[in-house]
PDB file of C-alpha atoms and ligand atoms in Angstrom:
ATOM      1  CA  MET A   1       0.000   0.000   0.000  1.00  0.00           C
ATOM      2  CA  LYS A   2       1.256   3.510  -0.844  1.00  0.00           C
ATOM      3  CA  LYS A   3       2.234   5.609   2.144  1.00  0.00           C
ATOM      4  CA  ILE A   4       1.898   9.352   2.596  1.00  0.00           C
ATOM      5  CA  LEU A   5       3.473  11.414   5.337  1.00  0.00           C
ATOM      6  CA  VAL A   6       1.888  14.738   6.288  1.00  0.00           C
ATOM      7  CA  LEU A   7       4.542  16.349   8.474  1.00  0.00           C
ATOM      8  CA  TYR A   8       3.844  19.730   9.994  1.00  0.00           C
ATOM      9  CA  TYR A   9       4.985  22.289  12.531  1.00  0.00           C
ATOM     10  CA  SER A  10       2.628  24.821  14.056  1.00  0.00           C
ATOM     11  CA  ARG A  11       2.858  27.081  17.088  1.00  0.00           C
ATOM     12  CA  THR A  12      -0.534  28.753  16.961  1.00  0.00           C
ATOM     13  CA  GLY A  13      -2.593  26.167  15.084  1.00  0.00           C
ATOM     14  CA  ASN A  14      -2.918  27.724  11.638  1.00  0.00           C
ATOM     15  CA  THR A  15      -0.665  25.325   9.750  1.00  0.00           C
ATOM     16  CA  GLU A  16      -2.078  22.506  11.870  1.00  0.00           C
ATOM     17  CA  LYS A  17      -5.571  23.225  10.501  1.00  0.00           C
ATOM     18  CA  MET A  18      -4.147  23.027   6.984  1.00  0.00           C
ATOM     19  CA  ALA A  19      -2.303  19.791   7.778  1.00  0.00           C
ATOM     20  CA  ASN A  20      -5.478  18.197   9.151  1.00  0.00           C
ATOM     21  CA  ALA A  21      -7.363  19.119   5.969  1.00  0.00           C
ATOM     22  CA  VAL A  22      -4.564  17.841   3.695  1.00  0.00           C
ATOM     23  CA  ALA A  23      -4.466  14.540   5.610  1.00  0.00           C
ATOM     24  CA  GLU A  24      -8.270  14.257   5.535  1.00  0.00           C
ATOM     25  CA  GLY A  25      -8.259  14.702   1.749  1.00  0.00           C
ATOM     26  CA  ALA A  26      -5.448  12.205   1.277  1.00  0.00           C
ATOM     27  CA  LYS A  27      -7.226   9.644   3.487  1.00  0.00           C
ATOM     28  CA  SER A  28     -10.452   9.912   1.493  1.00  0.00           C
ATOM     29  CA  ILE A  29      -8.844   7.853  -1.272  1.00  0.00           C
ATOM     30  CA  SER A  30      -8.828   4.157  -0.455  1.00  0.00           C
ATOM     31  CA  ASP A  31      -5.727   1.971  -0.539  1.00  0.00           C
ATOM     32  CA  VAL A  32      -3.497   4.805   0.667  1.00  0.00           C
ATOM     33  CA  GLU A  33      -2.034   4.923   4.165  1.00  0.00           C
ATOM     34  CA  VAL A  34      -1.691   8.430   5.586  1.00  0.00           C
ATOM     35  CA  GLU A  35       0.336   9.389   8.651  1.00  0.00           C
ATOM     36  CA  LEU A  36      -0.054  12.849  10.174  1.00  0.00           C
ATOM     37  CA  LYS A  37       2.988  13.691  12.299  1.00  0.00           C
ATOM     38  CA  TYR A  38       4.669  16.515  14.141  1.00  0.00           C
ATOM     39  CA  HIS A  39       8.063  14.858  14.202  1.00  0.00           C
ATOM     40  CA  VAL A  40       9.845  12.096  12.299  1.00  0.00           C
ATOM     41  CA  ASP A  41      13.386  10.784  12.299  1.00  0.00           C
ATOM     42  CA  ALA A  42      15.310  11.361   9.080  1.00  0.00           C
ATOM     43  CA  GLU A  43      15.746   7.593   8.630  1.00  0.00           C
ATOM     44  CA  SER A  44      11.997   7.032   8.423  1.00  0.00           C
ATOM     45  CA  LEU A  45      11.513   9.405   5.486  1.00  0.00           C
ATOM     46  CA  ASP A  46      12.402   6.844   2.863  1.00  0.00           C
ATOM     47  CA  SER A  47       9.521   4.597   3.939  1.00  0.00           C
ATOM     48  CA  TYR A  48       7.002   7.034   2.396  1.00  0.00           C
ATOM     49  CA  ASP A  49       5.967   7.416  -1.235  1.00  0.00           C
ATOM     50  CA  ALA A  50       4.993  11.061  -0.738  1.00  0.00           C
ATOM     51  CA  VAL A  51       6.092  13.614   1.838  1.00  0.00           C
ATOM     52  CA  LEU A  52       3.840  16.628   2.420  1.00  0.00           C
ATOM     53  CA  VAL A  53       5.384  19.296   4.633  1.00  0.00           C
ATOM     54  CA  GLY A  54       3.372  21.989   6.412  1.00  0.00           C
ATOM     55  CA  SER A  55       5.477  24.898   7.607  1.00  0.00           C
ATOM     56  CA  PRO A  56       4.686  28.344   8.978  1.00  0.00           C
ATOM     57  CA  THR A  57       7.200  31.150   8.474  1.00  0.00           C
ATOM     58  CA  TYR A  58       8.892  32.505  11.575  1.00  0.00           C
ATOM     59  CA  HIS A  59      11.590  35.189  11.307  1.00  0.00           C
ATOM     60  CA  HIS A  60      11.697  34.815   7.525  1.00  0.00           C
ATOM     61  CA  ASN A  61      12.624  31.189   7.801  1.00  0.00           C
ATOM     62  CA  MET A  62      11.480  27.611   8.343  1.00  0.00           C
ATOM     63  CA  PRO A  63      11.258  26.154  11.872  1.00  0.00           C
ATOM     64  CA  VAL A  64      14.549  24.799  13.192  1.00  0.00           C
ATOM     65  CA  ASP A  65      12.974  21.312  13.429  1.00  0.00           C
ATOM     66  CA  PHE A  66      12.765  21.169   9.642  1.00  0.00           C
ATOM     67  CA  LYS A  67      16.286  22.540   9.179  1.00  0.00           C
ATOM     68  CA  ASN A  68      17.590  19.799  11.454  1.00  0.00           C
ATOM     69  CA  LEU A  69      15.533  17.124   9.719  1.00  0.00           C
ATOM     70  CA  PHE A  70      16.784  18.039   6.237  1.00  0.00           C
ATOM     71  CA  GLU A  71      20.348  18.337   7.500  1.00  0.00           C
ATOM     72  CA  GLU A  72      20.144  14.893   9.132  1.00  0.00           C
ATOM     73  CA  ALA A  73      18.615  13.371   6.001  1.00  0.00           C
ATOM     74  CA  ALA A  74      21.377  14.886   3.855  1.00  0.00           C
ATOM     75  CA  VAL A  75      24.209  13.783   6.160  1.00  0.00           C
ATOM     76  CA  LYS A  76      22.779  10.273   6.406  1.00  0.00           C
ATOM     77  CA  LYS A  77      22.294  10.186   2.639  1.00  0.00           C
ATOM     78  CA  ILE A  78      18.610   9.307   2.877  1.00  0.00           C
ATOM     79  CA  SER A  79      17.352   8.937  -0.682  1.00  0.00           C
ATOM     80  CA  LEU A  80      14.068  10.675  -1.448  1.00  0.00           C
ATOM     81  CA  LYS A  81      14.664  10.801  -5.198  1.00  0.00           C
ATOM     82  CA  GLY A  82      11.480  10.549  -7.251  1.00  0.00           C
ATOM     83  CA  LYS A  83       9.136  10.634  -4.281  1.00  0.00           C
ATOM     84  CA  ILE A  84       6.263  13.088  -4.477  1.00  0.00           C
ATOM     85  CA  GLY A  85       6.751  16.269  -2.471  1.00  0.00           C
ATOM     86  CA  VAL A  86       4.313  19.022  -1.537  1.00  0.00           C
ATOM     87  CA  VAL A  87       4.652  22.024   0.762  1.00  0.00           C
ATOM     88  CA  PHE A  88       2.002  24.186   2.402  1.00  0.00           C
ATOM     89  CA  GLY A  89       1.797  26.534   5.350  1.00  0.00           C
ATOM     90  CA  SER A  90       0.458  29.624   7.031  1.00  0.00           C
ATOM     91  CA  TYR A  91       2.326  32.940   7.089  1.00  0.00           C
ATOM     92  CA  GLY A  92       1.825  36.523   8.187  1.00  0.00           C
ATOM     93  CA  TRP A  93       3.493  38.842   5.701  1.00  0.00           C
ATOM     94  CA  SER A  94       6.523  37.448   3.864  1.00  0.00           C
ATOM     95  CA  GLY A  95       5.977  33.672   3.858  1.00  0.00           C
ATOM     96  CA  GLU A  96       9.440  32.415   2.870  1.00  0.00           C
ATOM     97  CA  ALA A  97       9.380  28.971   4.522  1.00  0.00           C
ATOM     98  CA  PRO A  98       7.294  26.938   2.028  1.00  0.00           C
ATOM     99  CA  LYS A  99       9.388  28.140  -0.907  1.00  0.00           C
ATOM    100  CA  LEU A 100      12.660  27.401   0.901  1.00  0.00           C
ATOM    101  CA  ILE A 101      11.483  23.905   1.826  1.00  0.00           C
ATOM    102  CA  ALA A 102      10.181  23.190  -1.673  1.00  0.00           C
ATOM    103  CA  GLU A 103      13.581  24.164  -3.102  1.00  0.00           C
ATOM    104  CA  ILE A 104      15.412  21.835  -0.723  1.00  0.00           C
ATOM    105  CA  MET A 105      13.057  18.974  -1.551  1.00  0.00           C
ATOM    106  CA  LYS A 106      13.419  19.564  -5.281  1.00  0.00           C
ATOM    107  CA  TYR A 107      17.089  20.423  -5.687  1.00  0.00           C
ATOM    108  CA  LYS A 108      18.798  18.657  -2.797  1.00  0.00           C
ATOM    109  CA  PHE A 109      16.600  15.571  -2.527  1.00  0.00           C
ATOM    110  CA  GLU A 110      15.411  15.395  -6.146  1.00  0.00           C
ATOM    111  CA  MET A 111      11.805  14.898  -5.181  1.00  0.00           C
ATOM    112  CA  GLU A 112       9.004  15.449  -7.672  1.00  0.00           C
ATOM    113  CA  MET A 113       7.248  18.588  -6.512  1.00  0.00           C
ATOM    114  CA  ALA A 114       3.652  17.946  -7.499  1.00  0.00           C
ATOM    115  CA  GLU A 115       2.287  21.455  -6.914  1.00  0.00           C
ATOM    116  CA  ALA A 116       3.430  24.977  -6.120  1.00  0.00           C
ATOM    117  CA  PRO A 117       3.369  25.626  -2.344  1.00  0.00           C
ATOM    118  CA  LEU A 118      -0.118  26.258  -0.954  1.00  0.00           C
ATOM    119  CA  THR A 119      -0.065  29.147   1.512  1.00  0.00           C
ATOM    120  CA  ALA A 120      -2.626  30.825   3.758  1.00  0.00           C
ATOM    121  CA  LYS A 121      -2.319  34.262   5.345  1.00  0.00           C
ATOM    122  CA  TYR A 122      -2.768  33.618   9.080  1.00  0.00           C
ATOM    123  CA  THR A 123      -5.872  31.480   9.803  1.00  0.00           C
ATOM    124  CA  PRO A 124      -6.962  29.412   6.775  1.00  0.00           C
ATOM    125  CA  ASP A 125     -10.590  30.114   5.775  1.00  0.00           C
ATOM    126  CA  GLN A 126     -13.042  27.480   4.532  1.00  0.00           C
ATOM    127  CA  ASN A 127     -11.973  27.932   0.921  1.00  0.00           C
ATOM    128  CA  MET A 128      -8.348  27.413   1.874  1.00  0.00           C
ATOM    129  CA  LEU A 129      -9.228  24.303   3.882  1.00  0.00           C
ATOM    130  CA  LYS A 130     -11.073  22.950   0.844  1.00  0.00           C
ATOM    131  CA  ALA A 131      -7.977  23.657  -1.258  1.00  0.00           C
ATOM    132  CA  CYS A 132      -5.913  21.761   1.325  1.00  0.00           C
ATOM    133  CA  GLN A 133      -8.284  18.786   1.131  1.00  0.00           C
ATOM    134  CA  ALA A 134      -8.116  18.894  -2.662  1.00  0.00           C
ATOM    135  CA  LEU A 135      -4.324  18.901  -2.463  1.00  0.00           C
ATOM    136  CA  GLY A 136      -4.380  15.763  -0.309  1.00  0.00           C
ATOM    137  CA  ILE A 137      -6.791  14.067  -2.702  1.00  0.00           C
ATOM    138  CA  LYS A 138      -4.602  14.989  -5.674  1.00  0.00           C
ATOM    139  CA  VAL A 139      -1.480  13.502  -4.106  1.00  0.00           C
ATOM    140  CA  SER A 140      -3.279  10.272  -3.185  1.00  0.00           C
ATOM    141  CA  GLU A 141      -4.742   9.965  -6.661  1.00  0.00           C
ATOM    142  CA  SER A 142      -1.410  10.543  -8.343  1.00  0.00           C
ATOM    143  CA  LEU A 143       0.179   7.878  -6.134  1.00  0.00           C
ATOM    144  CA  MET A 144      -2.578   5.431  -7.068  1.00  0.00           C
ATOM    145  CA  ASN A 145      -1.780   6.058 -10.726  1.00  0.00           C
ATOM    146  CA  ARG A 146       1.887   5.253 -10.189  1.00  0.00           C
ATOM    147  CA  THR A 147       3.033   1.696 -10.693  1.00  0.00           C
TER     148      THR A 147
HETATM  149  C1  FMN B   1       7.660  35.775  16.462  1.00  0.00           C
HETATM  150  C2  FMN B   1       6.957  35.676  15.130  1.00  0.00           C
HETATM  151  C3  FMN B   1       7.692  35.838  13.959  1.00  0.00           C
HETATM  152  C4  FMN B   1       7.060  35.757  12.710  1.00  0.00           C
HETATM  153  N1  FMN B   1       7.807  35.950  11.572  1.00  0.00           N
HETATM  154  C5  FMN B   1       7.166  35.925  10.362  1.00  0.00           C
HETATM  155  C6  FMN B   1       7.904  36.197   9.166  1.00  0.00           C
HETATM  156  O1  FMN B   1       9.104  36.436   9.155  1.00  0.00           O
HETATM  157  N2  FMN B   1       7.221  36.143   7.992  1.00  0.00           N
HETATM  158  C7  FMN B   1       5.880  35.880   7.921  1.00  0.00           C
HETATM  159  O2  FMN B   1       5.328  35.821   6.831  1.00  0.00           O
HETATM  160  N3  FMN B   1       5.161  35.632   9.045  1.00  0.00           N
HETATM  161  C8  FMN B   1       5.766  35.654  10.248  1.00  0.00           C
HETATM  162  N4  FMN B   1       5.047  35.406  11.395  1.00  0.00           N
HETATM  163  C9  FMN B   1       3.614  35.113  11.286  1.00  0.00           C
HETATM  164  C10 FMN B   1       3.324  33.589  11.313  1.00  0.00           C
HETATM  165  O3  FMN B   1       3.892  32.957  10.189  1.00  0.00           O
HETATM  166  C11 FMN B   1       1.801  33.393  11.307  1.00  0.00           C
HETATM  167  O4  FMN B   1       1.277  33.858  12.539  1.00  0.00           O
HETATM  168  C12 FMN B   1       1.382  31.957  11.043  1.00  0.00           C
HETATM  169  O5  FMN B   1      -0.019  31.929  10.937  1.00  0.00           O
HETATM  170  C13 FMN B   1       1.853  31.031  12.150  1.00  0.00           C
HETATM  171  O6  FMN B   1       1.481  29.726  11.810  1.00  0.00           O
HETATM  172  P1  FMN B   1       1.177  28.611  12.908  1.00  0.00           P
HETATM  173  O7  FMN B   1      -0.127  29.005  13.601  1.00  0.00           O
HETATM  174  O8  FMN B   1       1.010  27.348  12.115  1.00  0.00           O
HETATM  175  O9  FMN B   1       2.322  28.559  13.860  1.00  0.00           O
HETATM  176  C14 FMN B   1       5.660  35.503  12.648  1.00  0.00           C
HETATM  177  C15 FMN B   1       4.940  35.334  13.842  1.00  0.00           C
HETATM  178  C16 FMN B   1       5.570  35.412  15.083  1.00  0.00           C
HETATM  179  C17 FMN B   1       4.755  35.215  16.334  1.00  0.00           C
END
């Protein structure tokens, strides 16, 4: 069975709402296993077929947890090549983190970035949560179509 990881960080709950909606969408497609997590070890990343990262922007950057995770994965030469990657997250005014993470996933880890980052200004509204669900559905469907 194909496995999807929805990994997120959130201090005030905005990115968490998005992550819940992404995971809900992904789970609505049968024959796909979805794990929603706040923390994973770098070694476990290669057990997933798709990695969806939810990150808010703090101080123009990604949370240190994600920096450490990507650094660990790089040092330990964890191969994520060809896996599907997606990034989303809430921001306040500049919103750098999703773009930075998407670049690392694409250029360092050679993941297939399925979509441009999905971002919400502060609290995601209903339309944004629907877009998050649709994103999860899209990833699950594209995994189902992969051999
Ligand atoms: C201390 C602090 C620093 C922040 N720095 C930025 C920033 O550099 N750029 C930005 O777009 N938003 C910034 N924000 C706004 C957060 O990204 C925004 O509140 C977001 O909704 C937080 O997501 P979360 O609820 O998932 O933690 C900052 C917020 C705080 C409290």
